[in-house]
mmCIF file of C-alpha atoms in Angstrom:
data_model
loop_
_atom_site.group_PDB
_atom_site.id
_atom_site.type_symbol
_atom_site.label_atom_id
_atom_site.label_comp_id
_atom_site.label_asym_id
_atom_site.label_seq_id
_atom_site.Cartn_x
_atom_site.Cartn_y
_atom_site.Cartn_z
ATOM 1 C CA UNK G 219 -32.171 -81.741 -6.529
ATOM 2 C CA UNK G 220 -32.746 -80.183 -9.944
ATOM 3 C CA UNK G 221 -35.753 -78.289 -8.579
ATOM 4 C CA UNK G 222 -33.810 -76.764 -5.696
ATOM 5 C CA UNK G 223 -30.878 -75.965 -7.985
ATOM 6 C CA UNK G 224 -33.270 -74.232 -10.375
ATOM 7 C CA UNK G 225 -34.704 -72.274 -7.437
ATOM 8 C CA UNK G 226 -31.183 -71.171 -6.474
ATOM 9 C CA UNK G 227 -30.604 -69.976 -10.035
ATOM 10 C CA UNK G 228 -33.889 -68.070 -10.067
ATOM 11 C CA UNK G 229 -33.017 -66.530 -6.689
ATOM 12 C CA UNK G 230 -29.699 -65.306 -8.039
ATOM 13 C CA UNK G 231 -31.353 -63.806 -11.115
ATOM 14 C CA UNK G 232 -34.199 -62.281 -9.107
ATOM 15 C CA UNK G 233 -31.788 -60.641 -6.652
ATOM 16 C CA UNK G 234 -29.724 -59.301 -9.595
ATOM 17 C CA UNK G 235 -26.558 -60.905 -8.203
ATOM 18 C CA UNK G 236 -25.612 -62.019 -11.694
ATOM 19 C CA UNK G 237 -25.010 -58.347 -12.503
ATOM 20 C CA UNK G 238 -22.501 -58.099 -9.656
ATOM 21 C CA UNK G 239 -20.434 -60.921 -11.150
ATOM 22 C CA UNK G 240 -20.855 -59.404 -14.607
ATOM 23 C CA UNK G 241 -19.626 -55.977 -13.489
ATOM 24 C CA UNK G 242 -16.633 -57.479 -11.653
ATOM 25 C CA UNK G 243 -15.747 -59.485 -14.757
ATOM 26 C CA UNK G 244 -16.196 -56.515 -17.094
ATOM 27 C CA UNK G 245 -13.926 -54.322 -14.956
ATOM 28 C CA UNK G 246 -11.300 -57.054 -14.867
ATOM 29 C CA UNK G 247 -11.456 -57.490 -18.645
ATOM 30 C CA UNK G 248 -10.960 -53.741 -19.089
ATOM 31 C CA UNK G 249 -7.892 -53.910 -16.856
ATOM 32 C CA UNK G 250 -6.553 -56.833 -18.902
ATOM 33 C CA UNK G 251 -7.096 -54.952 -22.160
ATOM 34 C CA UNK G 252 -5.346 -51.899 -20.744
ATOM 35 C CA UNK G 253 -2.448 -54.027 -19.451
ATOM 36 C CA UNK G 254 -1.672 -55.024 -23.039
ATOM 37 C CA UNK G 255 -0.591 -51.445 -23.754
ATOM 38 C CA UNK G 256 1.443 -50.900 -20.586
ATOM 39 C CA UNK G 257 5.209 -50.541 -20.515
ATOM 40 C CA UNK G 258 7.093 -50.082 -17.252
ATOM 41 C CA UNK G 259 9.985 -47.619 -17.133
ATOM 42 C CA UNK G 260 12.824 -48.526 -14.771
ATOM 43 C CA UNK G 261 14.602 -45.157 -15.038
ATOM 44 C CA UNK G 262 17.644 -46.386 -16.946
ATOM 45 C CA UNK G 263 16.240 -45.836 -20.381
ATOM 46 C CA UNK G 264 14.754 -49.320 -20.443
ATOM 47 C CA UNK G 265 11.110 -50.156 -20.893
ATOM 48 C CA UNK G 266 9.839 -53.571 -19.968
ATOM 49 C CA UNK G 267 6.564 -54.935 -21.280
ATOM 50 C CA UNK G 268 4.298 -56.961 -18.990
ATOM 51 C CA UNK G 269 5.083 -60.255 -20.699
ATOM 52 C CA UNK G 270 8.783 -59.645 -19.948
ATOM 53 C CA UNK G 271 7.931 -58.623 -16.406
ATOM 54 C CA UNK G 272 6.087 -61.928 -16.021
ATOM 55 C CA UNK G 273 9.315 -63.817 -16.540
ATOM 56 C CA UNK G 274 11.099 -61.637 -14.004
ATOM 57 C CA UNK G 275 8.472 -61.537 -11.247
ATOM 58 C CA UNK G 276 6.612 -64.820 -11.516
ATOM 59 C CA UNK G 277 3.703 -63.971 -13.809
ATOM 60 C CA UNK G 278 1.919 -60.992 -12.210
ATOM 61 C CA UNK G 279 -0.892 -61.333 -14.767
ATOM 62 C CA UNK G 280 -1.843 -64.756 -13.403
ATOM 63 C CA UNK G 281 -1.439 -63.527 -9.853
ATOM 64 C CA UNK G 282 -3.970 -60.840 -10.680
ATOM 65 C CA UNK G 283 -6.234 -63.441 -12.281
ATOM 66 C CA UNK G 284 -5.981 -65.541 -9.135
ATOM 67 C CA UNK G 285 -6.922 -62.515 -7.020
ATOM 68 C CA UNK G 286 -9.896 -61.811 -9.299
ATOM 69 C CA UNK G 287 -11.201 -65.356 -8.789
ATOM 70 C CA UNK G 288 -10.820 -64.903 -5.026
ATOM 71 C CA UNK G 289 -12.948 -61.770 -5.267
ATOM 72 C CA UNK G 290 -15.646 -63.754 -7.101
ATOM 73 C CA UNK G 291 -15.629 -66.357 -4.312
ATOM 74 C CA UNK G 292 -15.906 -63.548 -1.759
ATOM 75 C CA UNK G 293 -18.897 -62.088 -3.615
ATOM 76 C CA UNK G 294 -20.550 -65.510 -3.770
ATOM 77 C CA UNK G 295 -20.151 -66.006 -0.020
ATOM 78 C CA UNK G 296 -21.596 -62.562 0.667
ATOM 79 C CA UNK G 297 -24.497 -63.140 -1.720
ATOM 80 C CA UNK G 298 -25.455 -66.575 -0.393
ATOM 81 C CA UNK G 299 -24.987 -66.179 3.367
ATOM 82 C CA UNK G 300 -28.665 -65.342 3.844
ATOM 83 C CA UNK G 301 -30.178 -68.101 1.705
ATOM 84 C CA UNK G 302 -30.310 -70.833 4.358
ATOM 85 C CA UNK G 303 -31.448 -68.526 7.211
ATOM 86 C CA UNK G 304 -34.094 -67.129 4.824
ATOM 87 C CA UNK G 305 -35.287 -70.650 4.061
ATOM 88 C CA UNK G 306 -35.683 -71.460 7.752
ATOM 89 C CA UNK G 307 -37.633 -68.424 8.972
ATOM 90 C CA UNK G 308 -40.994 -69.071 10.604
ATOM 91 C CA UNK G 309 -43.643 -69.871 8.034
ATOM 92 C CA UNK G 310 -41.242 -70.521 5.181
ATOM 93 C CA UNK G 311 -39.583 -73.381 7.072
ATOM 94 C CA UNK G 312 -42.951 -75.160 7.285
ATOM 95 C CA UNK G 313 -43.238 -75.004 3.506
ATOM 96 C CA UNK G 314 -39.836 -76.576 2.874
ATOM 97 C CA UNK G 315 -40.135 -79.157 5.648
ATOM 98 C CA UNK G 316 -43.489 -80.300 4.276
ATOM 99 C CA UNK G 317 -41.778 -81.572 1.127
ATOM 100 C CA UNK G 318 -41.647 -85.385 0.778
ATOM 101 C CA UNK G 319 -37.883 -85.546 1.350
ATOM 102 C CA UNK G 320 -35.824 -85.968 4.478
ATOM 103 C CA UNK G 321 -34.287 -83.017 6.257
ATOM 104 C CA UNK G 322 -30.822 -84.232 5.339
ATOM 105 C CA UNK G 323 -31.725 -84.362 1.642
ATOM 106 C CA UNK G 324 -33.324 -80.923 1.822
ATOM 107 C CA UNK G 325 -30.268 -79.273 3.343
ATOM 108 C CA UNK G 326 -27.756 -81.121 1.159
ATOM 109 C CA UNK G 327 -29.729 -80.266 -1.968
ATOM 110 C CA UNK G 328 -29.805 -76.622 -0.919
ATOM 111 C CA UNK G 329 -26.076 -76.610 -0.185
ATOM 112 C CA UNK G 330 -25.093 -78.259 -3.458
ATOM 113 C CA UNK G 331 -27.669 -76.243 -5.398
ATOM 114 C CA UNK G 332 -26.045 -73.021 -4.192
ATOM 115 C CA UNK G 333 -22.579 -74.409 -4.885
ATOM 116 C CA UNK G 334 -23.459 -75.534 -8.420
ATOM 117 C CA UNK G 335 -25.149 -72.259 -9.412
ATOM 118 C CA UNK G 336 -22.565 -69.882 -7.983
ATOM 119 C CA UNK G 337 -19.645 -72.186 -8.757
ATOM 120 C CA UNK G 338 -20.737 -72.367 -12.407
ATOM 121 C CA UNK G 339 -21.003 -68.577 -12.477
ATOM 122 C CA UNK G 340 -17.462 -68.215 -11.122
ATOM 123 C CA UNK G 341 -16.172 -70.817 -13.590
ATOM 124 C CA UNK G 342 -17.796 -69.157 -16.626
ATOM 125 C CA UNK G 343 -16.614 -65.686 -15.588
ATOM 126 C CA UNK G 344 -13.124 -67.094 -15.038
ATOM 127 C CA UNK G 345 -13.038 -68.738 -18.472
ATOM 128 C CA UNK G 346 -14.177 -65.531 -20.200
ATOM 129 C CA UNK G 347 -11.542 -63.502 -18.378
ATOM 130 C CA UNK G 348 -8.790 -66.030 -19.083
ATOM 131 C CA UNK G 349 -9.650 -66.095 -22.788
ATOM 132 C CA UNK G 350 -9.267 -62.309 -22.753
ATOM 133 C CA UNK G 351 -5.862 -62.679 -21.091
ATOM 134 C CA UNK G 352 -4.823 -65.161 -23.791
ATOM 135 C CA UNK G 353 -6.058 -62.841 -26.540
ATOM 136 C CA UNK G 354 -4.026 -59.937 -25.115
ATOM 137 C CA UNK G 355 -0.911 -61.632 -23.727
ATOM 138 C CA UNK G 356 -0.915 -65.149 -25.220
ATOM 139 C CA UNK G 357 0.654 -68.080 -23.404
ATOM 140 C CA UNK G 358 -2.175 -70.575 -22.917
ATOM 141 C CA UNK G 359 -1.427 -73.162 -20.217
ATOM 142 C CA UNK G 360 -3.635 -76.063 -19.146
ATOM 143 C CA UNK G 361 -2.467 -75.403 -15.587
ATOM 144 C CA UNK G 362 -5.088 -72.646 -15.550
ATOM 145 C CA UNK G 363 -7.563 -75.394 -14.683
ATOM 146 C CA UNK G 364 -6.105 -75.345 -11.175
ATOM 147 C CA UNK G 365 -6.941 -71.643 -10.986
ATOM 148 C CA UNK G 366 -10.522 -72.457 -11.986
ATOM 149 C CA UNK G 367 -11.017 -75.560 -9.822
ATOM 150 C CA UNK G 368 -9.446 -74.354 -6.581
ATOM 151 C CA UNK G 369 -11.944 -71.448 -6.232
ATOM 152 C CA UNK G 370 -14.785 -73.977 -6.542
ATOM 153 C CA UNK G 371 -13.266 -76.011 -3.715
ATOM 154 C CA UNK G 372 -12.788 -72.825 -1.702
ATOM 155 C CA UNK G 373 -16.419 -71.851 -2.305
ATOM 156 C CA UNK G 374 -17.650 -75.230 -1.053
ATOM 157 C CA UNK G 375 -15.590 -74.867 2.124
ATOM 158 C CA UNK G 376 -16.919 -71.372 2.818
ATOM 159 C CA UNK G 377 -20.475 -72.523 2.094
ATOM 160 C CA UNK G 378 -20.090 -75.301 4.646
ATOM 161 C CA UNK G 379 -19.276 -72.597 7.212
ATOM 162 C CA UNK G 380 -22.087 -70.195 6.295
ATOM 163 C CA UNK G 381 -24.662 -73.011 6.044
ATOM 164 C CA UNK G 382 -23.603 -74.270 9.478
ATOM 165 C CA UNK G 383 -23.941 -70.772 10.937
ATOM 166 C CA UNK G 384 -27.241 -70.258 9.106
ATOM 167 C CA UNK G 385 -28.745 -73.441 10.550
ATOM 168 C CA UNK G 386 -27.313 -72.871 14.029
ATOM 169 C CA UNK G 387 -28.064 -69.170 14.449
ATOM 170 C CA UNK G 388 -30.637 -68.461 11.722
ATOM 171 C CA UNK G 389 -29.068 -65.104 10.889
ATOM 172 C CA UNK G 390 -27.300 -63.798 7.789
ATOM 173 C CA UNK G 391 -25.130 -61.257 9.673
ATOM 174 C CA UNK G 392 -23.964 -63.917 12.117
ATOM 175 C CA UNK G 393 -23.222 -66.291 9.224
ATOM 176 C CA UNK G 394 -20.952 -63.653 7.689
ATOM 177 C CA UNK G 395 -19.369 -62.895 11.055
ATOM 178 C CA UNK G 396 -18.594 -66.578 11.639
ATOM 179 C CA UNK G 397 -17.012 -66.936 8.181
ATOM 180 C CA UNK G 398 -14.986 -63.749 8.699
ATOM 181 C CA UNK G 399 -13.875 -64.921 12.167
ATOM 182 C CA UNK G 400 -12.656 -68.242 10.735
ATOM 183 C CA UNK G 401 -10.650 -66.369 8.086
ATOM 184 C CA UNK G 402 -9.132 -63.963 10.635
ATOM 185 C CA UNK G 403 -8.281 -66.787 13.035
ATOM 186 C CA UNK G 404 -6.551 -68.744 10.273
ATOM 187 C CA UNK G 405 -4.503 -65.719 9.207
ATOM 188 C CA UNK G 406 -3.617 -65.078 12.858
ATOM 189 C CA UNK G 407 -2.413 -68.589 13.643
ATOM 190 C CA UNK G 408 -0.590 -68.769 10.289
ATOM 191 C CA UNK G 409 1.310 -65.618 11.228
ATOM 192 C CA UNK G 410 2.115 -66.929 14.693
ATOM 193 C CA UNK G 411 3.435 -70.217 13.272
ATOM 194 C CA UNK G 412 6.156 -68.247 11.471
ATOM 195 C CA UNK G 413 7.733 -67.761 14.898
ATOM 196 C CA UNK G 414 7.277 -71.414 15.864
ATOM 197 C CA UNK G 415 10.997 -71.884 16.525
ATOM 198 C CA UNK G 416 10.985 -68.913 18.914
ATOM 199 C CA UNK G 417 7.910 -70.187 20.755
ATOM 200 C CA UNK G 418 9.454 -73.610 21.213
ATOM 201 C CA UNK G 419 7.482 -76.616 22.435
ATOM 202 C CA UNK G 420 5.178 -74.648 24.727
ATOM 203 C CA UNK G 421 1.503 -75.324 25.320
ATOM 204 C CA UNK G 422 0.677 -72.134 23.420
ATOM 205 C CA UNK G 423 2.659 -73.348 20.404
ATOM 206 C CA UNK G 424 0.870 -76.710 20.554
ATOM 207 C CA UNK G 425 -2.555 -75.033 20.644
ATOM 208 C CA UNK G 426 -1.638 -72.752 17.729
ATOM 209 C CA UNK G 427 -0.571 -75.727 15.610
ATOM 210 C CA UNK G 428 -3.729 -77.690 16.442
ATOM 211 C CA UNK G 429 -5.925 -74.729 15.492
ATOM 212 C CA UNK G 430 -3.943 -74.248 12.271
ATOM 213 C CA UNK G 431 -4.374 -77.860 11.164
ATOM 214 C CA UNK G 432 -8.076 -77.923 12.069
ATOM 215 C CA UNK G 433 -9.135 -74.705 10.326
ATOM 216 C CA UNK G 434 -9.617 -74.504 6.538
ATOM 217 C CA UNK G 435 -6.661 -73.035 4.652
ATOM 218 C CA UNK G 436 -8.318 -71.454 1.617
ATOM 219 C CA UNK G 437 -5.785 -68.630 1.518
ATOM 220 C CA UNK G 438 -3.029 -71.143 0.708
ATOM 221 C CA UNK G 439 -4.752 -72.430 -2.439
ATOM 222 C CA UNK G 440 -3.470 -69.461 -4.454
ATOM 223 C CA UNK G 441 0.122 -70.357 -3.640
ATOM 224 C CA UNK G 442 -0.504 -73.929 -4.739
ATOM 225 C CA UNK G 443 -2.007 -72.663 -8.020
ATOM 226 C CA UNK G 444 1.061 -70.544 -8.770
ATOM 227 C CA UNK G 445 3.401 -73.454 -8.045
ATOM 228 C CA UNK G 446 1.510 -75.692 -10.462
ATOM 229 C CA UNK G 447 1.407 -72.965 -13.119
ATOM 230 C CA UNK G 448 5.177 -72.493 -12.862
ATOM 231 C CA UNK G 449 5.691 -76.230 -13.366
ATOM 232 C CA UNK G 450 6.820 -76.806 -9.790
ATOM 233 C CA UNK G 451 5.587 -79.649 -7.628
ATOM 234 C CA UNK G 452 3.417 -78.777 -4.650
ATOM 235 C CA UNK G 453 5.407 -79.348 -1.481
ATOM 236 C CA UNK G 454 2.361 -80.382 0.528
ATOM 237 C CA UNK G 455 -1.262 -81.086 -0.359
ATOM 238 C CA UNK G 456 -2.180 -80.894 3.320
ATOM 239 C CA UNK G 457 -3.941 -77.491 3.014
ATOM 240 C CA UNK G 458 -6.267 -78.977 0.388
ATOM 241 C CA UNK G 459 -7.232 -82.296 1.946
ATOM 242 C CA UNK G 460 -7.420 -80.956 5.506
ATOM 243 C CA UNK G 461 -9.681 -78.103 4.378
ATOM 244 C CA UNK G 462 -11.970 -80.532 2.545
ATOM 245 C CA UNK G 463 -12.036 -82.799 5.595
ATOM 246 C CA UNK G 464 -13.007 -79.803 7.733
ATOM 247 C CA UNK G 465 -15.871 -78.978 5.350
ATOM 248 C CA UNK G 466 -17.165 -82.570 5.232
ATOM 249 C CA UNK G 467 -17.118 -82.911 9.038
ATOM 250 C CA UNK G 468 -18.818 -79.529 9.436
ATOM 251 C CA UNK G 469 -21.544 -80.458 6.934
ATOM 252 C CA UNK G 470 -22.165 -83.704 8.827
ATOM 253 C CA UNK G 471 -22.426 -81.796 12.111
ATOM 254 C CA UNK G 472 -24.763 -79.259 10.490
ATOM 255 C CA UNK G 473 -27.046 -82.069 9.297
ATOM 256 C CA UNK G 474 -27.158 -83.446 12.837
ATOM 257 C CA UNK G 475 -28.177 -80.052 14.231
ATOM 258 C CA UNK G 476 -30.744 -79.521 11.478
ATOM 259 C CA UNK G 477 -32.434 -82.879 12.006
ATOM 260 C CA UNK G 478 -32.841 -82.244 15.759
ATOM 261 C CA UNK G 479 -34.016 -78.638 15.567
ATOM 262 C CA UNK G 480 -37.689 -77.741 15.892
ATOM 263 C CA UNK G 481 -39.108 -75.104 13.516
#
């Protein structure tokens, strides 16, 4: 596994993707540094600094930090969607499949190699940015670990989708389209469930709820992070465990397809 993980790291460096994460982090740090000098005028002769605004509006600084981590996950998904299809193109697939390991081990090592390399990059960038936030605004809280761990879980879930699409269709664009379609479908059914009482116990309502519980719910992780940061208890861990269950089942199905496919 160490060899494949090292290859994933070299691929990221060779494709200059590390610079993309570096630029995103640098821009965010500049915004954080600028935010330390900002005062907001409410028109009544009062100025409110951002640390005071945090108390009034639920910590907008950490909400921005959470959004920044989501952007890093998005960049990682975009940057890695073509790795598995690229590994399985004609000629290159023969090279990988000739290795003295099973197909299951090959694909799992590739999946976890990608996750470790890009997850570590997201984690390091997140730590650097959070230390900057602490230096500018203060207020260190160990609950930030949820902000740093949840994106890693989210990345694994999205990788399970793109790896499945990569093995099934062998195309980077289709892998991205499948991941985007899953995200859009989840947002759609989540919006429809708001009107669940209006829909009543119809077949359509039942289908919407089934689709909602089956699909991964990465978008809800940010809300869970904010609840934990504010010292509140999470009302339901269902979005987390159901999303992980979805990823595990999808990885198992992907392995089944990969073992049966001829290259």
